[in-house]
CSV table of C-alpha atoms in Angstrom, one decimal:
chain,number,residue,atom,x,y,z
A,96,MET,CA,-0.1,0.0,0.0
A,97,GLN,CA,1.5,3.4,-1.1
A,98,LEU,CA,0.5,6.6,0.3
A,99,LEU,CA,-0.5,9.1,-2.3
A,100,ASN,CA,-1.3,12.1,0.1
A,101,VAL,CA,-2.5,12.9,3.6
A,102,ILE,CA,-6.0,14.6,3.6
A,103,THR,CA,-6.6,15.0,7.1
A,104,ALA,CA,-4.2,14.4,10.2
A,105,ARG,CA,-6.5,15.4,13.1
A,106,SER,CA,-5.6,15.4,16.9
A,107,VAL,CA,-8.0,16.1,19.5
A,108,TRP,CA,-6.7,16.7,23.2
A,109,LEU,CA,-9.6,16.9,25.5
A,110,PHE,CA,-9.2,18.6,28.9
A,111,ASP,CA,-10.9,21.4,30.8
A,112,ILE,CA,-9.5,24.7,29.3
A,113,ALA,CA,-10.5,26.7,32.4
A,114,GLU,CA,-7.8,24.8,34.3
A,115,LEU,CA,-5.1,26.6,32.2
A,116,ASN,CA,-6.2,29.9,33.4
A,117,PRO,CA,-7.4,29.2,37.2
A,118,ARG,CA,-7.5,32.8,38.3
A,119,GLY,CA,-9.5,34.1,35.2
A,120,LYS,CA,-6.9,36.5,33.7
A,121,ALA,CA,-8.2,38.5,30.8
A,122,LEU,CA,-6.7,36.9,27.7
A,123,PHE,CA,-8.7,38.4,24.9
A,124,PRO,CA,-7.3,40.0,22.5
A,125,ASP,CA,-3.7,39.2,23.5
A,126,LEU,CA,-3.8,35.5,23.3
A,127,PHE,CA,-5.7,35.7,19.7
A,128,GLU,CA,-3.2,38.0,18.4
A,129,TRP,CA,-0.3,36.0,19.8
A,130,LEU,CA,-1.5,32.8,18.2
A,131,LYS,CA,-1.8,34.8,14.7
A,132,GLU,CA,1.6,36.3,14.7
A,133,ALA,CA,3.3,32.8,16.4
A,134,TYR,CA,1.6,30.5,13.7
A,135,ASP,CA,0.9,32.9,10.9
A,136,PHE,CA,-2.9,32.4,10.9
A,137,GLN,CA,-4.6,34.1,8.1
A,138,LYS,CA,-8.2,33.8,9.9
A,139,VAL,CA,-8.6,34.5,13.7
A,140,PRO,CA,-11.7,35.2,15.7
A,141,SER,CA,-12.6,38.7,15.8
A,142,SER,CA,-14.4,38.7,19.3
A,143,LEU,CA,-15.2,36.5,22.0
A,144,THR,CA,-18.6,35.7,20.2
A,145,ASP,CA,-16.8,34.9,17.0
A,146,VAL,CA,-17.5,31.1,17.1
A,147,ASP,CA,-18.2,28.5,14.6
A,148,ASP,CA,-21.4,26.2,14.6
A,149,THR,CA,-19.8,23.9,16.9
A,150,LYS,CA,-19.1,26.7,19.3
A,151,ALA,CA,-15.2,26.8,18.7
A,152,PHE,CA,-12.9,29.6,18.3
A,153,VAL,CA,-11.5,28.8,14.8
A,154,PHE,CA,-7.8,29.9,13.8
A,155,SER,CA,-7.3,28.8,10.1
A,156,ASN,CA,-4.6,28.8,7.4
A,157,GLY,CA,-1.6,28.7,9.8
A,158,GLN,CA,1.9,27.5,9.6
A,159,TYR,CA,4.0,25.4,11.9
A,160,GLN,CA,7.5,24.5,11.7
A,161,ALA,CA,7.6,20.7,12.1
A,162,LYS,CA,11.2,20.3,11.0
A,163,GLU,CA,14.2,22.5,10.1
A,164,GLU,CA,13.2,24.4,6.8
A,165,ILE,CA,9.8,22.4,6.8
A,166,PHE,CA,6.6,24.2,7.4
A,167,VAL,CA,3.1,22.5,7.6
A,168,HIS,CA,-0.3,24.1,7.3
A,169,VAL,CA,-2.4,24.0,10.3
A,170,GLU,CA,-5.7,24.7,11.7
A,171,LEU,CA,-6.6,25.0,15.2
A,172,LYS,CA,-9.9,25.0,17.0
A,173,ILE,CA,-10.3,26.0,20.8
A,174,TYR,CA,-13.3,24.5,22.7
A,175,ASN,CA,-14.3,24.8,26.4
A,176,ASP,CA,-13.3,21.1,26.8
A,177,GLY,CA,-10.2,20.8,24.8
A,178,LEU,CA,-8.2,21.6,21.5
A,179,MET,CA,-8.6,20.1,17.9
A,180,ALA,CA,-5.9,20.8,15.2
A,181,ASN,CA,-5.5,19.6,11.6
A,182,THR,CA,-2.6,19.1,9.4
A,183,GLN,CA,-1.9,17.5,6.3
A,184,SER,CA,1.3,15.6,7.1
A,185,SER,CA,0.7,13.6,10.0
A,186,THR,CA,-0.9,13.3,13.5
A,187,ARG,CA,2.6,13.4,14.9
A,188,ASP,CA,3.2,16.8,13.6
A,189,THR,CA,-0.4,17.8,14.8
A,190,ASP,CA,0.3,16.6,18.3
A,191,ARG,CA,3.7,18.5,18.4
A,192,PHE,CA,1.9,21.5,17.0
A,193,LEU,CA,-0.7,21.2,20.0
A,194,GLU,CA,1.9,20.9,22.4
A,195,ASP,CA,4.0,23.7,21.1
A,196,VAL,CA,0.8,26.0,21.3
A,197,LEU,CA,0.1,24.9,25.0
A,198,ILE,CA,3.6,25.1,26.2
A,199,SER,CA,4.4,28.5,24.4
A,200,ALA,CA,1.3,30.0,25.3
A,201,SER,CA,1.6,29.0,29.0
A,202,ALA,CA,5.1,30.5,29.0
A,203,GLU,CA,3.9,33.7,27.2
A,204,PHE,CA,0.8,34.4,29.4
A,205,SER,CA,1.7,32.6,32.7
A,206,LEU,CA,-0.7,29.8,32.1
A,207,ASN,CA,-1.1,26.6,33.9
A,208,PHE,CA,-0.5,23.8,31.5
A,209,ARG,CA,0.5,20.2,32.7
A,210,PRO,CA,0.7,17.3,30.6
A,211,GLU,CA,-1.2,15.0,33.0
A,212,MET,CA,-4.2,17.6,32.4
A,213,ILE,CA,-5.0,15.9,29.1
A,214,ARG,CA,-7.5,13.2,29.8
A,215,LYS,CA,-8.1,11.9,26.2
A,216,ARG,CA,-6.4,12.0,22.9
A,217,LEU,CA,-8.6,11.3,19.7
A,218,TYR,CA,-7.4,10.9,16.3
A,219,LEU,CA,-8.7,10.9,12.5
A,220,SER,CA,-6.7,9.9,9.5
A,221,GLU,CA,-8.0,10.5,6.2
A,222,LEU,CA,-5.6,9.1,3.4
A,223,ASN,CA,-5.6,8.6,-0.3
A,224,VAL,CA,-3.5,5.5,-1.1
A,225,PHE,CA,-2.5,3.4,-4.2
A,226,SER,CA,-2.5,-0.5,-4.5
A,227,LEU,CA,-2.2,-2.9,-7.4
A,228,LYS,CA,-4.4,-5.1,-5.6
A,229,HIS,CA,-8.3,-5.5,-6.0
A,230,PHE,CA,-10.9,-6.5,-3.6
A,231,ALA,CA,-11.0,-10.3,-3.4
A,232,ASN,CA,-14.3,-11.8,-2.7
A,233,PRO,CA,-16.1,-13.8,-5.2
A,234,GLY,CA,-19.4,-13.6,-3.3
A,235,PHE,CA,-19.4,-9.9,-3.7
A,236,GLU,CA,-18.7,-10.1,-7.4
A,237,LYS,CA,-21.5,-12.3,-7.8
A,238,PHE,CA,-23.9,-10.0,-5.9
A,239,ALA,CA,-22.6,-7.2,-8.2
A,240,THR,CA,-23.8,-9.0,-11.1
A,241,LYS,CA,-27.1,-9.4,-9.5
A,242,ILE,CA,-27.2,-5.7,-9.0
A,243,ALA,CA,-26.4,-5.2,-12.8
A,244,GLN,CA,-29.0,-7.5,-13.8
A,245,ALA,CA,-31.7,-5.9,-11.6
A,246,THR,CA,-31.0,-2.5,-12.9
A,247,SER,CA,-30.7,-3.7,-16.5
A,248,SER,CA,-33.9,-1.6,-17.5
A,249,ASN,CA,-32.0,1.5,-16.7
A,250,GLY,CA,-29.0,0.9,-19.0
A,251,PRO,CA,-26.0,-1.4,-19.6
A,252,PHE,CA,-24.3,-0.7,-16.1
A,253,ASP,CA,-21.9,-2.9,-14.6
A,254,PHE,CA,-21.4,-2.9,-10.7
A,255,GLU,CA,-18.6,-3.9,-8.5
A,256,PHE,CA,-17.8,-3.8,-4.9
A,257,GLY,CA,-16.3,-0.5,-4.1
A,258,GLY,CA,-15.8,-0.1,-0.3
A,259,VAL,CA,-16.0,-1.5,3.2
A,260,SER,CA,-16.7,0.0,6.5
A,261,PHE,CA,-16.0,-1.3,10.0
A,262,TRP,CA,-18.1,0.6,12.7
A,263,PRO,CA,-17.3,0.3,16.6
A,264,ARG,CA,-20.2,-1.5,18.4
A,265,GLN,CA,-20.4,1.2,20.9
A,266,SER,CA,-19.7,4.9,20.1
A,267,PHE,CA,-21.5,7.7,21.9
A,268,PRO,CA,-21.0,11.4,22.3
A,269,PRO,CA,-18.8,13.1,23.6
A,270,LEU,CA,-16.2,10.4,23.0
A,271,ALA,CA,-17.6,8.9,19.7
A,272,VAL,CA,-15.0,7.0,17.7
A,273,ALA,CA,-15.2,7.2,14.0
A,274,ALA,CA,-15.6,4.2,11.8
A,275,PHE,CA,-12.8,2.7,9.5
A,276,HIS,CA,-13.6,3.2,5.8
A,277,PHE,CA,-11.9,1.8,2.7
A,278,GLU,CA,-13.2,2.5,-0.7
A,279,ARG,CA,-12.3,3.3,-4.1
A,280,LYS,CA,-11.3,7.0,-4.4
A,281,LEU,CA,-14.1,9.2,-5.8
A,282,ASN,CA,-14.2,9.9,-9.5
A,283,THR,CA,-11.6,7.2,-10.2
A,284,ASP,CA,-11.8,3.8,-12.1
A,285,ARG,CA,-10.6,0.4,-11.2
A,286,ASP,CA,-7.8,0.6,-13.5
A,287,GLN,CA,-6.4,3.7,-11.5
A,288,HIS,CA,-6.0,1.7,-8.3
A,289,LYS,CA,-6.5,4.6,-6.1
A,290,TYR,CA,-8.4,4.3,-2.9
A,291,PHE,CA,-9.6,6.6,0.0
A,292,SER,CA,-9.6,5.6,3.7
A,293,ARG,CA,-10.7,7.1,6.9
A,294,ALA,CA,-9.7,5.6,10.5
A,295,PRO,CA,-9.7,6.9,14.2
A,296,LEU,CA,-6.1,6.3,14.4
A,297,GLN,CA,-2.7,8.1,14.0
A,298,THR,CA,-1.3,8.5,10.6
A,299,ASP,CA,1.4,5.9,10.9
A,300,ASP,CA,-0.8,3.3,12.5
A,301,HIS,CA,-3.4,3.9,9.8
A,302,LEU,CA,-1.0,3.1,7.1
A,303,GLN,CA,0.2,0.2,8.9
A,304,LEU,CA,-3.5,-1.0,9.1
A,305,LEU,CA,-4.1,-0.5,5.5
A,306,THR,CA,-1.0,-2.6,4.7
A,307,ASP,CA,-2.5,-5.4,6.9
A,308,PHE,CA,-5.7,-4.9,5.0
A,309,GLU,CA,-4.1,-5.2,1.6
A,310,GLY,CA,-2.3,-8.3,2.5
A,311,GLU,CA,-5.5,-10.0,4.0
A,312,LEU,CA,-8.4,-8.6,2.1
A,313,MET,CA,-7.2,-7.7,-1.4
A,314,ALA,CA,-5.7,-9.9,-4.3
């Protein structure tokens, strides 16, 4: 399984934001301006009421130096119960970005961040990948033929098995876990061998799982 590109590498760190600022120091607008300057965000909240439909403060189109001379695009959302960040490189970079935000902001504004405050870390990985193998299941192929026969009045359309999903048996808010998806990439045909996958995993773990998927379920 070969990586084509990372679509989303999301990290969610859950903790009580209020514990960062136990004595309620006034941080607006200084904190927002500092974040804008520190990470070159092109869009930042204009006021304490400027939130999105999920009630988050959104900082978008920023940059974070992941390695020497390597910058990655970042998005940050601040909630009452934690932080969410996206990159298009890896969740490892996203975690480092969140850690940098918390440590640097704490130093700048005398906040009270401790790593043990983080009670939960959640991840979402979305990848486009390439594989020369195809789904290997004669039963699905036979059923695809039945679909084609049943819809023959609409035209000579062929059908084939295009994807699979695995859902957690129990997944409820606020800690709902995303399903695992693997399917042909949208608007591509079989001969292009391109696939899309989503998983509630770190990027490297997702890629390893896809390698296992390819070896066990594709031929």
